[in-house]
PDB file of C-alpha atoms and ligand atoms in Angstrom:
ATOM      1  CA  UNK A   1    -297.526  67.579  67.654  1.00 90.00           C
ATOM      2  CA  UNK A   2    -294.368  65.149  66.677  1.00 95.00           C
ATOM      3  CA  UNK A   3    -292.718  65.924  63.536  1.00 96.00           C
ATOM      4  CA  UNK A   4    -294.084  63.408  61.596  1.00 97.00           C
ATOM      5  CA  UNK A   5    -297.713  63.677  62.269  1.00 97.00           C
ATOM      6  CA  UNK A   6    -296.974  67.763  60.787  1.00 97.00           C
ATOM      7  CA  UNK A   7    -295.329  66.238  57.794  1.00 98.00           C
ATOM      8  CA  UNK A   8    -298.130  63.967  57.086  1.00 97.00           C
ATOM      9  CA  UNK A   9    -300.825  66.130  57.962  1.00 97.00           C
ATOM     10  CA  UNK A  10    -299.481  69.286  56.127  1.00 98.00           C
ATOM     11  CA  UNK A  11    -301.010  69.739  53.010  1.00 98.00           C
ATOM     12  CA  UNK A  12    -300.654  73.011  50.240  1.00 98.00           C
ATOM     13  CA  UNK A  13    -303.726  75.364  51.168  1.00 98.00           C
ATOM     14  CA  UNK A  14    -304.933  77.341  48.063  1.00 98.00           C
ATOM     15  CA  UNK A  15    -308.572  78.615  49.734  1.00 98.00           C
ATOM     16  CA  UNK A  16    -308.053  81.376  52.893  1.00 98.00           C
ATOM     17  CA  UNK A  17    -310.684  82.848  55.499  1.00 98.00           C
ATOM     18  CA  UNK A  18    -310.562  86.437  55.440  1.00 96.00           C
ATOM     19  CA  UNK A  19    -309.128  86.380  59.099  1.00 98.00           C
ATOM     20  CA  UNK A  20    -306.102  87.965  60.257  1.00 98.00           C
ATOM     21  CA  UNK A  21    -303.014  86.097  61.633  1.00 98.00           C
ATOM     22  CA  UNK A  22    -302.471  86.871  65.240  1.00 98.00           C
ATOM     23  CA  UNK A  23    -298.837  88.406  65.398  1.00 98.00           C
ATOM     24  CA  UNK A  24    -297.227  85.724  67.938  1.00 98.00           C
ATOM     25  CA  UNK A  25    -298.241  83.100  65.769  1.00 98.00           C
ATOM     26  CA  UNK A  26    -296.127  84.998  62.575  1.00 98.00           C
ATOM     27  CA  UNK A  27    -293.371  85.271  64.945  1.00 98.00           C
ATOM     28  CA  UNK A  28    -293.415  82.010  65.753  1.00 98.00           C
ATOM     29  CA  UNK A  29    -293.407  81.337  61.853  1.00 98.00           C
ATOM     30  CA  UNK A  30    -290.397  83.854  60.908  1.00 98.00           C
ATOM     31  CA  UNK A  31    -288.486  82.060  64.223  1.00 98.00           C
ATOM     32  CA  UNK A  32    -288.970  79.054  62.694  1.00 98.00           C
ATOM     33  CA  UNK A  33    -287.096  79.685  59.407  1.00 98.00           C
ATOM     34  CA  UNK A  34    -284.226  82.054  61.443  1.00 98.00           C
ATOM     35  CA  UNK A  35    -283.078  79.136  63.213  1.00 98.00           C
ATOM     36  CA  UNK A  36    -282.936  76.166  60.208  1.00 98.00           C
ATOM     37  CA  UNK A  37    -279.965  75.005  59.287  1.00 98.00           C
ATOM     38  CA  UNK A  38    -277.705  76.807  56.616  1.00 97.00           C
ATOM     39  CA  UNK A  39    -274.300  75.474  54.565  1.00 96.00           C
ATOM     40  CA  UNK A  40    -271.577  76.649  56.763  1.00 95.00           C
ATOM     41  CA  UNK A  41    -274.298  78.520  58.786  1.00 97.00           C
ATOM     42  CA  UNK A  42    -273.998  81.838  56.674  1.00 96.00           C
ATOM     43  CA  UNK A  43    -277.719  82.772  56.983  1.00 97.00           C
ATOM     44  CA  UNK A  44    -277.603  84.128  53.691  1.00 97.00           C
ATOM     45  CA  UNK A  45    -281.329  85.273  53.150  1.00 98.00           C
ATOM     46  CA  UNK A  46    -284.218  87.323  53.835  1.00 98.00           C
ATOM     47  CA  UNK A  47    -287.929  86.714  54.235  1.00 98.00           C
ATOM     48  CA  UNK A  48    -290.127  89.314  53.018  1.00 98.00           C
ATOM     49  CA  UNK A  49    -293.364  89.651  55.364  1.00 98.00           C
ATOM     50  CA  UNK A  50    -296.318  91.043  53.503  1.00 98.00           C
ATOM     51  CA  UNK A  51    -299.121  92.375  54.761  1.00 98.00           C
ATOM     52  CA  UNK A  52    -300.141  95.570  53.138  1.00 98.00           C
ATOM     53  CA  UNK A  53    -303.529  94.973  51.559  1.00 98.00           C
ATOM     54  CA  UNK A  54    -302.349  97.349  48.189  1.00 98.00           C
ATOM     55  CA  UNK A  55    -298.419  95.422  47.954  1.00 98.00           C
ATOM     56  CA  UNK A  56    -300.644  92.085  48.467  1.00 98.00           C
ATOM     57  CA  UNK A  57    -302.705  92.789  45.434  1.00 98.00           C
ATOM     58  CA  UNK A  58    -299.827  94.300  43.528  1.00 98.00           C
ATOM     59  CA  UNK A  59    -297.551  90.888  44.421  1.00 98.00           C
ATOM     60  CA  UNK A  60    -300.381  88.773  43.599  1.00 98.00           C
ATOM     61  CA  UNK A  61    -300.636  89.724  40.352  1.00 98.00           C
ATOM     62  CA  UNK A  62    -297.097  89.497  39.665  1.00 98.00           C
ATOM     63  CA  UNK A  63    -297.381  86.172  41.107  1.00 98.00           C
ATOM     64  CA  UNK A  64    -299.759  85.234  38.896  1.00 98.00           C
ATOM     65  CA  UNK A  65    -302.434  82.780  40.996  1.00 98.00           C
ATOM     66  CA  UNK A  66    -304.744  84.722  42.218  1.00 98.00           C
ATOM     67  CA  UNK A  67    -305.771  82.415  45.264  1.00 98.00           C
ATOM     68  CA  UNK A  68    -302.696  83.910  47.209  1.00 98.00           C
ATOM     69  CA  UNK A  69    -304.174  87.267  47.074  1.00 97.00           C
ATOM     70  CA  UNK A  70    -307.218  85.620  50.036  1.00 98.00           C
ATOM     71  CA  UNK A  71    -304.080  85.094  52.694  1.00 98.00           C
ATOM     72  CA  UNK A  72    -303.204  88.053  54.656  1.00 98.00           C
ATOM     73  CA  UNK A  73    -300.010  87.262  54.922  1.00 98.00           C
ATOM     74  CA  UNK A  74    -297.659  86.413  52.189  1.00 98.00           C
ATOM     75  CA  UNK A  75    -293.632  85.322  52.882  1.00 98.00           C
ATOM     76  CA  UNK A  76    -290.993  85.853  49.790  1.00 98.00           C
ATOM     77  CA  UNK A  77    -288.240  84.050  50.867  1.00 98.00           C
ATOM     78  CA  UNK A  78    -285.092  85.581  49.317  1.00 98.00           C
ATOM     79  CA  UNK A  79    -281.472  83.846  48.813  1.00 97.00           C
ATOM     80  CA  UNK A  80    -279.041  87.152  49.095  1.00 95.00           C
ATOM     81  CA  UNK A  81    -275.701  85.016  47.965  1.00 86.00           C
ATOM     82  CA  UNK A  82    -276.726  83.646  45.001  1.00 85.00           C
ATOM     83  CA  UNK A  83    -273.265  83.011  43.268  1.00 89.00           C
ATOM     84  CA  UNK A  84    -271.875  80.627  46.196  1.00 91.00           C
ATOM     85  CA  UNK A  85    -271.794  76.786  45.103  1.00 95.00           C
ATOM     86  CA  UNK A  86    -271.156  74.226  47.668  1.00 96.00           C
ATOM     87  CA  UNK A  87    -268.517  71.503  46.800  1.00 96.00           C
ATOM     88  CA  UNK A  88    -271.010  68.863  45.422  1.00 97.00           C
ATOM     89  CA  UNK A  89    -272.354  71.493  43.225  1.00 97.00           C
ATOM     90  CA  UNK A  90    -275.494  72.687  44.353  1.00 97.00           C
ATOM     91  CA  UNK A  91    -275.956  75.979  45.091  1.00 97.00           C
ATOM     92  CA  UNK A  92    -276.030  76.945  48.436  1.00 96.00           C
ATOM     93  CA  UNK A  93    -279.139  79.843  48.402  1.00 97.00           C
ATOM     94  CA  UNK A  94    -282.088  77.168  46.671  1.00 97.00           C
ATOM     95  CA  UNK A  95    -281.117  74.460  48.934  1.00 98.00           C
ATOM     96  CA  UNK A  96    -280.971  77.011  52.459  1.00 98.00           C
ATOM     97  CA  UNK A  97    -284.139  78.848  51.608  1.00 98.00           C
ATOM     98  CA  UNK A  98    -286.175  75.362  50.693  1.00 98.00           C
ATOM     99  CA  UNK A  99    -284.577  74.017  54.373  1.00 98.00           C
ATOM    100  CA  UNK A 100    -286.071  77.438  56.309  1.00 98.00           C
ATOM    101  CA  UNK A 101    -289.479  77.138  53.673  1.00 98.00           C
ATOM    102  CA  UNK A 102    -290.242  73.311  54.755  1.00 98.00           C
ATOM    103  CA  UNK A 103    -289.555  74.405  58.062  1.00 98.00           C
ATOM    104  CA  UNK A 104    -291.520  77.881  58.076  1.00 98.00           C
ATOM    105  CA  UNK A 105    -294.418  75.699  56.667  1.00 98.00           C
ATOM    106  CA  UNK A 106    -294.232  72.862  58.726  1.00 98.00           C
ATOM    107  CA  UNK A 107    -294.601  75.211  62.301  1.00 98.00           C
ATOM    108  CA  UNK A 108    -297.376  77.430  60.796  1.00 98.00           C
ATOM    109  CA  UNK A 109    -298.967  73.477  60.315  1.00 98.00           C
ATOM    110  CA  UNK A 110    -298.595  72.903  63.759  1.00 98.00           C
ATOM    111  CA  UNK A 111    -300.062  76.741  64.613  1.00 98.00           C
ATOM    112  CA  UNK A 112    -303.563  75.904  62.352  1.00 98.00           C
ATOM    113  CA  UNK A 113    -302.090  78.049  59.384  1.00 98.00           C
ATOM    114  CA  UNK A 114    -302.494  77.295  55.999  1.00 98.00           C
ATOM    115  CA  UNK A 115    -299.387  77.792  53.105  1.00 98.00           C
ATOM    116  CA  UNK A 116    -298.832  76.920  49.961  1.00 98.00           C
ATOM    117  CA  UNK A 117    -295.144  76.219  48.580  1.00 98.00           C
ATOM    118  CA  UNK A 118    -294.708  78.204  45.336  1.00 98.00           C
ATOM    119  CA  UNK A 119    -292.546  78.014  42.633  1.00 98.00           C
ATOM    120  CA  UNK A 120    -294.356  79.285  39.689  1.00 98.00           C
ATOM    121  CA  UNK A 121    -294.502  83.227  39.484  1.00 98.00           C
ATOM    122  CA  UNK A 122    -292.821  86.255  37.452  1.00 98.00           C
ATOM    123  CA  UNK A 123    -289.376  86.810  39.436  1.00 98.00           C
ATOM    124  CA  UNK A 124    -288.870  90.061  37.908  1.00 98.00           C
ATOM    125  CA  UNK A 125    -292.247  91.302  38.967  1.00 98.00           C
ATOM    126  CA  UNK A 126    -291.923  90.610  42.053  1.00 98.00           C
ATOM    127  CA  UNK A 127    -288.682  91.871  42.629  1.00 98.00           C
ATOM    128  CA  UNK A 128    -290.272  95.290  40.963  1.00 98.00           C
ATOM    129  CA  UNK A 129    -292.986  95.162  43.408  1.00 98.00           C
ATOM    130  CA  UNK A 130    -290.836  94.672  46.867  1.00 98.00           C
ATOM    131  CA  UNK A 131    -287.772  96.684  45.928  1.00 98.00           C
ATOM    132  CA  UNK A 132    -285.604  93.175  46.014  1.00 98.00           C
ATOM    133  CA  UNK A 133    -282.023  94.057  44.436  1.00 97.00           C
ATOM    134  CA  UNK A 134    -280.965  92.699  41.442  1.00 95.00           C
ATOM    135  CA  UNK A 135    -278.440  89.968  42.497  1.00 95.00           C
ATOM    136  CA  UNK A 136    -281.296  88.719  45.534  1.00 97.00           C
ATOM    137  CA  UNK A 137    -283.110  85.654  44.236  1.00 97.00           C
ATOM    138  CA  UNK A 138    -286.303  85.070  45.153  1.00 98.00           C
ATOM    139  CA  UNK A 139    -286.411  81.286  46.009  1.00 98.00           C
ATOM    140  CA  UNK A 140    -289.829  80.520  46.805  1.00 98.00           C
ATOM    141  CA  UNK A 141    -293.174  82.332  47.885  1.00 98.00           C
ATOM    142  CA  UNK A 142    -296.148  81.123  50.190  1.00 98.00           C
ATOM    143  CA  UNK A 143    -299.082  82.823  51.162  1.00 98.00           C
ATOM    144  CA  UNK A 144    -299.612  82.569  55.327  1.00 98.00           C
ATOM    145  CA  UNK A 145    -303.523  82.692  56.268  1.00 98.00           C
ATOM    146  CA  UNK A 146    -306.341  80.323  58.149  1.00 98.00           C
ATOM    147  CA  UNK A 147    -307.016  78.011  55.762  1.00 98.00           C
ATOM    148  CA  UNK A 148    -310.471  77.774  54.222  1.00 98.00           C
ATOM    149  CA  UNK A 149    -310.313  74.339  52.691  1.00 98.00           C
ATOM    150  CA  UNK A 150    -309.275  70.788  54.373  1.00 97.00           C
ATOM    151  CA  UNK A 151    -308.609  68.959  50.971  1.00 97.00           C
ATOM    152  CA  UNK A 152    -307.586  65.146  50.831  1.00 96.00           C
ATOM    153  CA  UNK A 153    -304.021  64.054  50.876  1.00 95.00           C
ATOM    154  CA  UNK A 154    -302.359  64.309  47.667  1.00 97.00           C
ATOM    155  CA  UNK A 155    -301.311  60.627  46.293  1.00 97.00           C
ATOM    156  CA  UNK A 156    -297.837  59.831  47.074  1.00 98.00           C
ATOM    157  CA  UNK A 157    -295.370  56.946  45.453  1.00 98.00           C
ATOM    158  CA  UNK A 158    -294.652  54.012  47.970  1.00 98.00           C
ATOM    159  CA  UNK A 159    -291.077  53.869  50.148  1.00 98.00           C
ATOM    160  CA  UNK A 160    -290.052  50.795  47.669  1.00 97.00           C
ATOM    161  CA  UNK A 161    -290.398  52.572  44.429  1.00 97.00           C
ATOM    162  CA  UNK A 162    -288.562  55.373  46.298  1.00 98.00           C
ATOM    163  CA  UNK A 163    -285.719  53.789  48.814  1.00 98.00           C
ATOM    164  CA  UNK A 164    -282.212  52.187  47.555  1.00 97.00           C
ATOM    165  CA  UNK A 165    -280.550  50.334  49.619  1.00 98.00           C
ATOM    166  CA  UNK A 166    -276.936  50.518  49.571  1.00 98.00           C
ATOM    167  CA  UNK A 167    -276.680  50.698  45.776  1.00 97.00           C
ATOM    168  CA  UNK A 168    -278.968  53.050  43.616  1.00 97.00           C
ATOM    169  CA  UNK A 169    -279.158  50.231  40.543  1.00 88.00           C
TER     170      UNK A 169
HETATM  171  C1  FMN B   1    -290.974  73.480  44.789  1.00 77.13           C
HETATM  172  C2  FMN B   1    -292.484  73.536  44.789  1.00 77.13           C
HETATM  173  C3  FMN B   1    -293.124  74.432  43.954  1.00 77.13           C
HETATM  174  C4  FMN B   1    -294.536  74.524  43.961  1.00 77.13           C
HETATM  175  N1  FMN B   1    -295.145  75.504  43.218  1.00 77.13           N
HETATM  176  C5  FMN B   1    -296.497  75.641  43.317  1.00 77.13           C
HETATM  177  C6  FMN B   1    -297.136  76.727  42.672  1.00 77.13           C
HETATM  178  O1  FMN B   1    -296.524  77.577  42.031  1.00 77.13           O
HETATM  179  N2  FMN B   1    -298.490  76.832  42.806  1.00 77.13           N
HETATM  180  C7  FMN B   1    -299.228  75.936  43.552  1.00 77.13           C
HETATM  181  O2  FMN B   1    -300.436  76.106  43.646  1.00 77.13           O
HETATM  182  N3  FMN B   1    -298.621  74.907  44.171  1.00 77.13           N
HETATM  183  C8  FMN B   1    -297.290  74.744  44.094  1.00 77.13           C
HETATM  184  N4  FMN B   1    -296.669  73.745  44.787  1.00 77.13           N
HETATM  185  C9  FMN B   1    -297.467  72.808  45.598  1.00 77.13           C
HETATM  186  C10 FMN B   1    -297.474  71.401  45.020  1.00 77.13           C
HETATM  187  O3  FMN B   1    -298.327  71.367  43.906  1.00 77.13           O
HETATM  188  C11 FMN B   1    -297.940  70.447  46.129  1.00 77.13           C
HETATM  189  O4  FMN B   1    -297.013  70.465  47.194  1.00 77.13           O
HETATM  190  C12 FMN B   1    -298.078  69.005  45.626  1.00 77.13           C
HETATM  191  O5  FMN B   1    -299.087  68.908  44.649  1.00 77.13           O
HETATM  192  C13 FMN B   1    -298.443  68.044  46.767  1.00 77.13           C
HETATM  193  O6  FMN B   1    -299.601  68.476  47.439  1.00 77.13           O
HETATM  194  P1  FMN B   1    -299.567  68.819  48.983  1.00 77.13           P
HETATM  195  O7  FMN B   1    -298.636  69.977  49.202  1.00 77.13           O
HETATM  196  O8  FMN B   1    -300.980  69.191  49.348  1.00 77.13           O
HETATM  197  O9  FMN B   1    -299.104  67.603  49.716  1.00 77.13           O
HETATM  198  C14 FMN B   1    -295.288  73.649  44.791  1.00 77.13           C
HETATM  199  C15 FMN B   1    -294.615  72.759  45.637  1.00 77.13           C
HETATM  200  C16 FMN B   1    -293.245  72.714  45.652  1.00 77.13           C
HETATM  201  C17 FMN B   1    -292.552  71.792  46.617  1.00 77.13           C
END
């Protein structure tokens, strides 16, 4: 599959069979975010595989949607320098972690696996519930299963109310 035809065809899976995901295809996953790209290549991050049926249910509910309990897989991708700020400001750990997410996502697209980018959930939770230190920041979460739903593209703006060309105004 070419990149673009994953990017278009991706789309955020919140319904999953109750069908395991074969362990090459989760290593193919995890490989996917270990080689993305990283400011100054520090690597700076760990991704939390979780599979335990009890830790699933417990992480779930610190998550707060329930629909990410049905995958039987769930990734917590954590930034583990959160302090370090790149020159133009933006912090290097949100901006590394959503690179090796987008990726992580876009190969278990290309694999038949559903995710489902999240951003909304109790931090503190689920640091309790995975043992993440203190300073680690958990950066985003998606749950890794076959999905159980094909729903419609989600509407999009065009490219001209988007693109600027040469000038922003
Ligand atoms: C940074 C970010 C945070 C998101 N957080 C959530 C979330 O907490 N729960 C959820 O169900 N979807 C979440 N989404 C999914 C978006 O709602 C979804 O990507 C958007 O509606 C477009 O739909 P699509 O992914 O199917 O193209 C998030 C997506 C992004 C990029």
């Amino acid at each position: 599959m070419d990149v673009l035809s994953a990017i278009q065809g991706r789309k955020s899976i919140r319904k999953y069979k109750d069908k395991p995901v074969e362990e090459e295809k989760l290593l193919k996953v995890l490989e996917a975010a270990r080689i993305s790209p990283s400011a100054r290549n520090q690597q700076e991050w760990k991704f939390v595989v979780v599979k335990d049926q009890e830790t699933r249910k417990r992480l779930t509910e610190a998550i707060g949607q329930p629909f990410v309990g049905e995958a039987p897989i769930i990734l917590v991708c954590c930034g583990t320098e959160p302090e370090s700020v790149m020159r133009g400001g933006q912090l290097r750990y949100t901006v590394d972690l959503s690179i090796a997410t987008a990726y992580m996502i876009l190969e278990a697209y290309d694999l038949g696996l559903g995710t489902c980018w999240l951003g909304s959930y109790d931090e503190t939770k689920v640091k309790e519930v995975l043992g993440i230190p203190e300073k680690v920041r958990v950066v985003s979460i998606t749950p890794l299963g076959y999905p159980d739903e094909s729903p419609s593209p989600r509407p999009r703006k065009e490219l001209d109310d988007i693109i600027r060309y040469d000038k922003y105004e």
